[in-house]
Amino acid sequence: MSLPPYLPPPAIPKANPFSRWGDHRHLAAVLDMATKVTFLTGAGLSAPSGIPTYRGTDGKWLTQDPITFGEFVRSEDKRLEQWRRTLKDYDSFGGARPNKGHVAMAELARSKDVTVITQNVDGLHGETRPALPEGRLIELHGNGKRICCLGCGAKFPFDRPMVAAAIEAGRSPECPKCDGDLMPDIVLFGANLDIDDISRARAAAEDCTVFVAVGTSLAVHPAADLVRTAVENGAVLVIAVDTVTPYHHLAHLLLAGDATEHLANAFGLLSIS
């Protein structure tokens, strides 16, 4: 597939005039020549599934202070508050379904070497049909549809009735195995990412020929550092997000607008689709 002429920059404030702006045709051309593709996804990918973005104009980043991991461990009041928030979050995304952007990545993984690294905790990448191959999904910040025990380390599917009953009784949920404190299986502020997950993510960034950042502002580290890792190891960098990121100047291709549309339309043009 020959690469179409690049497009003039869209009306995004502070856009780098030297960056290469394109559309799904350019993305299809890049993916067609790729041997190994690594995707880094953020909240913008799941927005079309009805899940509010964390850093959007009405996102939690602006409306509430985060509860840190240390506060959660030390304070029953903070645990209860986090569980109230978690229950509200679960109700906002528990019934959400993967959109065509999620599905396009999973479809691509049927014929190419694809790894998906996500900052999202909505679990949607793990619910696509077809499913991503075993070991090819890295949930850097955890999964809000699971619960884990701080005592024995056991993990369970999110049990909404159990959580709601505990909150109603004025206590945080307890582990059915060891009576230890339960917490959402997500990375709270102040907690470290799983060492194995971040190691696998770095390896995927180092080893890919194309790195695609989708729906992420690239403002949260160490996830955002993966962009520079990929470029320094020779990858073609594509950024698909409706804002300007700190890494736009490194991109070989920039896509504005709905990233899910770009992904789905690009997949439809591939010789393997």
mmCIF file of N, CA and C in Angstrom, residues 83-171:
data_model
loop_
_atom_site.group_PDB
_atom_site.id
_atom_site.type_symbol
_atom_site.label_atom_id
_atom_site.label_comp_id
_atom_site.label_asym_id
_atom_site.label_seq_id
_atom_site.Cartn_x
_atom_site.Cartn_y
_atom_site.Cartn_z
ATOM 1 N N TRP A 83 -13.884 2.403 48.523
ATOM 2 C CA TRP A 83 -14.862 1.418 48.069
ATOM 3 C C TRP A 83 -16.131 2.079 47.556
ATOM 4 N N ARG A 84 -16.539 3.176 48.173
ATOM 5 C CA ARG A 84 -17.703 3.915 47.658
ATOM 6 C C ARG A 84 -17.413 4.418 46.240
ATOM 7 N N ARG A 85 -16.220 4.957 46.054
ATOM 8 C CA ARG A 85 -15.841 5.442 44.726
ATOM 9 C C ARG A 85 -15.740 4.282 43.735
ATOM 10 N N THR A 86 -15.165 3.177 44.191
ATOM 11 C CA THR A 86 -14.989 2.022 43.319
ATOM 12 C C THR A 86 -16.332 1.468 42.879
ATOM 13 N N LEU A 87 -17.288 1.417 43.806
ATOM 14 C CA LEU A 87 -18.613 0.921 43.460
ATOM 15 C C LEU A 87 -19.264 1.824 42.416
ATOM 16 N N LYS A 88 -19.093 3.126 42.573
ATOM 17 C CA LYS A 88 -19.629 4.072 41.595
ATOM 18 C C LYS A 88 -18.940 3.890 40.240
ATOM 19 N N ASP A 89 -17.612 3.706 40.265
ATOM 20 C CA ASP A 89 -16.873 3.481 39.018
ATOM 21 C C ASP A 89 -17.336 2.192 38.344
ATOM 22 N N TYR A 90 -17.486 1.141 39.153
ATOM 23 C CA TYR A 90 -17.913 -0.143 38.588
ATOM 24 C C TYR A 90 -19.275 -0.007 37.917
ATOM 25 N N ASP A 91 -20.167 0.740 38.534
ATOM 26 C CA ASP A 91 -21.491 0.929 37.943
ATOM 27 C C ASP A 91 -21.414 1.709 36.639
ATOM 28 N N SER A 92 -20.346 2.512 36.481
ATOM 29 C CA SER A 92 -20.200 3.291 35.245
ATOM 30 C C SER A 92 -19.609 2.472 34.115
ATOM 31 N N PHE A 93 -18.806 1.438 34.439
ATOM 32 C CA PHE A 93 -18.204 0.666 33.353
ATOM 33 C C PHE A 93 -18.478 -0.834 33.413
ATOM 34 N N GLY A 94 -19.134 -1.299 34.477
ATOM 35 C CA GLY A 94 -19.367 -2.730 34.604
ATOM 36 C C GLY A 94 -20.157 -3.320 33.458
ATOM 37 N N GLY A 95 -21.066 -2.532 32.880
ATOM 38 C CA GLY A 95 -21.869 -3.019 31.764
ATOM 39 C C GLY A 95 -21.362 -2.579 30.408
ATOM 40 N N ALA A 96 -20.234 -1.874 30.377
ATOM 41 C CA ALA A 96 -19.690 -1.401 29.100
ATOM 42 C C ALA A 96 -19.162 -2.572 28.279
ATOM 43 N N ARG A 97 -19.117 -2.395 26.978
ATOM 44 C CA ARG A 97 -18.647 -3.429 26.072
ATOM 45 C C ARG A 97 -17.522 -2.899 25.201
ATOM 46 N N PRO A 98 -16.613 -3.768 24.789
ATOM 47 C CA PRO A 98 -15.531 -3.317 23.902
ATOM 48 C C PRO A 98 -16.101 -2.668 22.641
ATOM 49 N N ASN A 99 -15.458 -1.608 22.182
ATOM 50 C CA ASN A 99 -15.895 -0.956 20.956
ATOM 51 C C ASN A 99 -15.038 -1.420 19.772
ATOM 52 N N LYS A 100 -15.272 -0.855 18.618
ATOM 53 C CA LYS A 100 -14.585 -1.338 17.418
ATOM 54 C C LYS A 100 -13.097 -1.045 17.433
ATOM 55 N N GLY A 101 -12.658 -0.122 18.264
ATOM 56 C CA GLY A 101 -11.225 0.091 18.420
ATOM 57 C C GLY A 101 -10.558 -1.063 19.141
ATOM 58 N N HIS A 102 -11.176 -1.505 20.255
ATOM 59 C CA HIS A 102 -10.669 -2.680 20.971
ATOM 60 C C HIS A 102 -10.650 -3.903 20.052
ATOM 61 N N VAL A 103 -11.750 -4.084 19.313
ATOM 62 C CA VAL A 103 -11.881 -5.264 18.457
ATOM 63 C C VAL A 103 -10.857 -5.242 17.322
ATOM 64 N N ALA A 104 -10.596 -4.056 16.757
ATOM 65 C CA ALA A 104 -9.626 -3.958 15.659
ATOM 66 C C ALA A 104 -8.243 -4.427 16.099
ATOM 67 N N MET A 105 -7.838 -4.079 17.321
ATOM 68 C CA MET A 105 -6.537 -4.533 17.827
ATOM 69 C C MET A 105 -6.512 -6.049 17.973
ATOM 70 N N ALA A 106 -7.602 -6.609 18.512
ATOM 71 C CA ALA A 106 -7.670 -8.059 18.681
ATOM 72 C C ALA A 106 -7.691 -8.768 17.333
ATOM 73 N N GLU A 107 -8.382 -8.195 16.354
ATOM 74 C CA GLU A 107 -8.404 -8.777 15.005
ATOM 75 C C GLU A 107 -7.007 -8.747 14.391
ATOM 76 N N LEU A 108 -6.298 -7.642 14.573
ATOM 77 C CA LEU A 108 -4.943 -7.522 14.035
ATOM 78 C C LEU A 108 -4.031 -8.580 14.644
ATOM 79 N N ALA A 109 -4.266 -8.898 15.916
ATOM 80 C CA ALA A 109 -3.423 -9.873 16.622
ATOM 81 C C ALA A 109 -3.603 -11.295 16.098
ATOM 82 N N ARG A 110 -4.616 -11.519 15.283
ATOM 83 C CA ARG A 110 -4.808 -12.847 14.694
ATOM 84 C C ARG A 110 -3.802 -13.119 13.575
ATOM 85 N N SER A 111 -3.223 -12.049 13.001
ATOM 86 C CA SER A 111 -2.318 -12.248 11.868
ATOM 87 C C SER A 111 -0.970 -11.567 12.041
ATOM 88 N N LYS A 112 -0.826 -10.728 13.056
ATOM 89 C CA LYS A 112 0.443 -10.066 13.320
ATOM 90 C C LYS A 112 0.826 -10.225 14.790
ATOM 91 N N ASP A 113 2.090 -9.994 15.074
ATOM 92 C CA ASP A 113 2.613 -10.069 16.434
ATOM 93 C C ASP A 113 2.225 -8.774 17.157
ATOM 94 N N VAL A 114 1.200 -8.848 17.984
ATOM 95 C CA VAL A 114 0.634 -7.656 18.626
ATOM 96 C C VAL A 114 0.671 -7.813 20.145
ATOM 97 N N THR A 115 1.095 -6.745 20.818
ATOM 98 C CA THR A 115 0.991 -6.642 22.280
ATOM 99 C C THR A 115 0.202 -5.391 22.603
ATOM 100 N N VAL A 116 -0.740 -5.494 23.520
ATOM 101 C CA VAL A 116 -1.527 -4.342 23.957
ATOM 102 C C VAL A 116 -1.183 -4.040 25.405
ATOM 103 N N ILE A 117 -0.699 -2.822 25.632
ATOM 104 C CA ILE A 117 -0.425 -2.319 26.976
ATOM 105 C C ILE A 117 -1.505 -1.283 27.272
ATOM 106 N N THR A 118 -2.230 -1.442 28.349
ATOM 107 C CA THR A 118 -3.287 -0.478 28.628
ATOM 108 C C THR A 118 -3.120 0.158 30.001
ATOM 109 N N GLN A 119 -3.461 1.442 30.061
ATOM 110 C CA GLN A 119 -3.521 2.166 31.322
ATOM 111 C C GLN A 119 -4.938 2.120 31.900
ATOM 112 N N ASN A 120 -5.872 1.594 31.131
ATOM 113 C CA ASN A 120 -7.265 1.556 31.551
ATOM 114 C C ASN A 120 -7.511 0.408 32.533
ATOM 115 N N VAL A 121 -8.467 0.597 33.431
ATOM 116 C CA VAL A 121 -8.809 -0.445 34.405
ATOM 117 C C VAL A 121 -10.211 -0.990 34.148
ATOM 118 N N ASP A 122 -10.765 -0.724 32.964
ATOM 119 C CA ASP A 122 -12.138 -1.131 32.673
ATOM 120 C C ASP A 122 -12.256 -2.582 32.213
ATOM 121 N N GLY A 123 -11.140 -3.243 31.941
ATOM 122 C CA GLY A 123 -11.157 -4.651 31.566
ATOM 123 C C GLY A 123 -11.632 -4.952 30.161
ATOM 124 N N LEU A 124 -11.884 -3.921 29.333
ATOM 125 C CA LEU A 124 -12.508 -4.151 28.032
ATOM 126 C C LEU A 124 -11.599 -4.880 27.049
ATOM 127 N N HIS A 125 -10.291 -4.662 27.135
ATOM 128 C CA HIS A 125 -9.385 -5.374 26.231
ATOM 129 C C HIS A 125 -9.459 -6.888 26.431
ATOM 130 N N GLY A 126 -9.769 -7.300 27.647
ATOM 131 C CA GLY A 126 -9.843 -8.727 27.935
ATOM 132 C C GLY A 126 -11.173 -9.357 27.585
ATOM 133 N N GLU A 127 -12.105 -8.545 27.051
ATOM 134 C CA GLU A 127 -13.443 -9.045 26.743
ATOM 135 C C GLU A 127 -13.742 -9.052 25.249
ATOM 136 N N THR A 128 -12.755 -8.782 24.414
ATOM 137 C CA THR A 128 -12.990 -8.745 22.972
ATOM 138 C C THR A 128 -13.211 -10.150 22.426
ATOM 139 N N ARG A 129 -13.954 -10.199 21.334
ATOM 140 C CA ARG A 129 -14.111 -11.428 20.557
ATOM 141 C C ARG A 129 -13.820 -11.075 19.104
ATOM 142 N N PRO A 130 -12.713 -11.576 18.538
ATOM 143 C CA PRO A 130 -11.805 -12.565 19.103
ATOM 144 C C PRO A 130 -11.029 -12.011 20.298
ATOM 145 N N ALA A 131 -10.522 -12.912 21.112
ATOM 146 C CA ALA A 131 -9.731 -12.512 22.272
ATOM 147 C C ALA A 131 -8.287 -12.274 21.857
ATOM 148 N N LEU A 132 -7.610 -11.413 22.588
ATOM 149 C CA LEU A 132 -6.175 -11.257 22.388
ATOM 150 C C LEU A 132 -5.471 -12.562 22.771
ATOM 151 N N PRO A 133 -4.377 -12.895 22.091
ATOM 152 C CA PRO A 133 -3.655 -14.128 22.443
ATOM 153 C C PRO A 133 -3.177 -14.098 23.889
ATOM 154 N N GLU A 134 -3.022 -15.258 24.461
ATOM 155 C CA GLU A 134 -2.563 -15.398 25.845
ATOM 156 C C GLU A 134 -1.243 -14.660 26.045
ATOM 157 N N GLY A 135 -1.182 -13.852 27.093
ATOM 158 C CA GLY A 135 0.051 -13.148 27.423
ATOM 159 C C GLY A 135 0.292 -11.879 26.638
ATOM 160 N N ARG A 136 -0.645 -11.486 25.784
ATOM 161 C CA ARG A 136 -0.431 -10.312 24.932
ATOM 162 C C ARG A 136 -1.167 -9.070 25.420
ATOM 163 N N LEU A 137 -1.772 -9.155 26.591
ATOM 164 C CA LEU A 137 -2.417 -8.002 27.206
ATOM 165 C C LEU A 137 -1.724 -7.692 28.518
ATOM 166 N N ILE A 138 -1.271 -6.448 28.666
ATOM 167 C CA ILE A 138 -0.617 -6.002 29.894
ATOM 168 C C ILE A 138 -1.452 -4.870 30.481
ATOM 169 N N GLU A 139 -2.109 -5.127 31.618
ATOM 170 C CA GLU A 139 -2.946 -4.122 32.276
ATOM 171 C C GLU A 139 -2.098 -3.427 33.335
ATOM 172 N N LEU A 140 -1.413 -2.371 32.945
ATOM 173 C CA LEU A 140 -0.431 -1.725 33.817
ATOM 174 C C LEU A 140 -1.033 -1.235 35.128
ATOM 175 N N HIS A 141 -2.246 -0.730 35.091
ATOM 176 C CA HIS A 141 -2.848 -0.133 36.275
ATOM 177 C C HIS A 141 -3.897 -1.030 36.912
ATOM 178 N N GLY A 142 -3.930 -2.306 36.509
ATOM 179 C CA GLY A 142 -4.842 -3.252 37.120
ATOM 180 C C GLY A 142 -6.152 -3.370 36.368
ATOM 181 N N ASN A 143 -7.130 -3.982 37.035
ATOM 182 C CA ASN A 143 -8.427 -4.253 36.425
ATOM 183 C C ASN A 143 -9.518 -4.040 37.469
ATOM 184 N N GLY A 144 -10.358 -3.041 37.222
ATOM 185 C CA GLY A 144 -11.408 -2.689 38.169
ATOM 186 C C GLY A 144 -12.542 -3.687 38.244
ATOM 187 N N LYS A 145 -12.495 -4.720 37.433
ATOM 188 C CA LYS A 145 -13.504 -5.779 37.499
ATOM 189 C C LYS A 145 -13.005 -6.960 38.323
ATOM 190 N N ARG A 146 -11.904 -6.735 39.042
ATOM 191 C CA ARG A 146 -11.382 -7.741 39.966
ATOM 192 C C ARG A 146 -11.175 -7.111 41.334
ATOM 193 N N ILE A 147 -11.091 -7.970 42.344
ATOM 194 C CA ILE A 147 -10.791 -7.588 43.723
ATOM 195 C C ILE A 147 -9.616 -8.433 44.178
ATOM 196 N N CYS A 148 -8.729 -7.846 44.977
ATOM 197 C CA CYS A 148 -7.602 -8.620 45.495
ATOM 198 C C CYS A 148 -7.519 -8.461 47.015
ATOM 199 N N CYS A 149 -6.869 -9.426 47.659
ATOM 200 C CA CYS A 149 -6.727 -9.415 49.120
ATOM 201 C C CYS A 149 -5.335 -8.931 49.490
ATOM 202 N N LEU A 150 -5.270 -7.980 50.400
ATOM 203 C CA LEU A 150 -3.987 -7.473 50.870
ATOM 204 C C LEU A 150 -3.296 -8.475 51.792
ATOM 205 N N GLY A 151 -4.053 -9.433 52.300
ATOM 206 C CA GLY A 151 -3.475 -10.420 53.200
ATOM 207 C C GLY A 151 -2.884 -11.609 52.479
ATOM 208 N N CYS A 152 -3.738 -12.395 51.812
ATOM 209 C CA CYS A 152 -3.273 -13.637 51.180
ATOM 210 C C CYS A 152 -2.971 -13.496 49.694
ATOM 211 N N GLY A 153 -3.322 -12.339 49.106
ATOM 212 C CA GLY A 153 -3.023 -12.115 47.687
ATOM 213 C C GLY A 153 -4.024 -12.725 46.726
ATOM 214 N N ALA A 154 -5.081 -13.343 47.224
ATOM 215 C CA ALA A 154 -6.087 -13.953 46.352
ATOM 216 C C ALA A 154 -6.792 -12.880 45.516
ATOM 217 N N LYS A 155 -7.233 -13.282 44.326
ATOM 218 C CA LYS A 155 -7.963 -12.374 43.457
ATOM 219 C C LYS A 155 -9.307 -12.987 43.105
ATOM 220 N N PHE A 156 -10.334 -12.122 43.006
ATOM 221 C CA PHE A 156 -11.691 -12.569 42.733
ATOM 222 C C PHE A 156 -12.338 -11.639 41.713
ATOM 223 N N PRO A 157 -13.338 -12.140 40.979
ATOM 224 C CA PRO A 157 -14.151 -11.225 40.174
ATOM 225 C C PRO A 157 -14.855 -10.231 41.094
ATOM 226 N N PHE A 158 -15.127 -9.046 40.568
ATOM 227 C CA PHE A 158 -15.788 -8.022 41.376
ATOM 228 C C PHE A 158 -17.189 -8.504 41.765
ATOM 229 N N ASP A 159 -17.438 -8.586 43.059
ATOM 230 C CA ASP A 159 -18.722 -9.059 43.592
ATOM 231 C C ASP A 159 -19.493 -7.839 44.083
ATOM 232 N N ARG A 160 -20.334 -7.282 43.218
ATOM 233 C CA ARG A 160 -21.013 -6.045 43.573
ATOM 234 C C ARG A 160 -21.922 -6.188 44.797
ATOM 235 N N PRO A 161 -22.747 -7.233 44.882
ATOM 236 C CA PRO A 161 -23.606 -7.365 46.072
ATOM 237 C C PRO A 161 -22.811 -7.437 47.373
ATOM 238 N N MET A 162 -21.685 -8.160 47.366
ATOM 239 C CA MET A 162 -20.870 -8.270 48.571
ATOM 240 C C MET A 162 -20.277 -6.919 48.956
ATOM 241 N N VAL A 163 -19.767 -6.195 47.951
ATOM 242 C CA VAL A 163 -19.179 -4.881 48.222
ATOM 243 C C VAL A 163 -20.241 -3.920 48.735
ATOM 244 N N ALA A 164 -21.395 -3.900 48.080
ATOM 245 C CA ALA A 164 -22.465 -2.985 48.481
ATOM 246 C C ALA A 164 -22.957 -3.295 49.894
ATOM 247 N N ALA A 165 -23.056 -4.576 50.230
ATOM 248 C CA ALA A 165 -23.527 -4.956 51.569
ATOM 249 C C ALA A 165 -22.542 -4.521 52.641
ATOM 250 N N ALA A 166 -21.241 -4.671 52.361
ATOM 251 C CA ALA A 166 -20.233 -4.260 53.337
ATOM 252 C C ALA A 166 -20.279 -2.751 53.553
ATOM 253 N N ILE A 167 -20.388 -2.003 52.467
ATOM 254 C CA ILE A 167 -20.441 -0.543 52.587
ATOM 255 C C ILE A 167 -21.685 -0.123 53.366
ATOM 256 N N GLU A 168 -22.809 -0.767 53.065
ATOM 257 C CA GLU A 168 -24.062 -0.458 53.760
ATOM 258 C C GLU A 168 -23.930 -0.719 55.254
ATOM 259 N N ALA A 169 -23.127 -1.713 55.623
ATOM 260 C CA ALA A 169 -22.914 -2.046 57.030
ATOM 261 C C ALA A 169 -21.844 -1.168 57.681
ATOM 262 N N GLY A 170 -21.254 -0.262 56.909
ATOM 263 C CA GLY A 170 -20.265 0.663 57.449
ATOM 264 C C GLY A 170 -18.887 0.076 57.629
ATOM 265 N N ARG A 171 -18.555 -0.946 56.850
ATOM 266 C CA ARG A 171 -17.219 -1.540 56.930
ATOM 267 C C ARG A 171 -16.716 -1.847 55.530
#
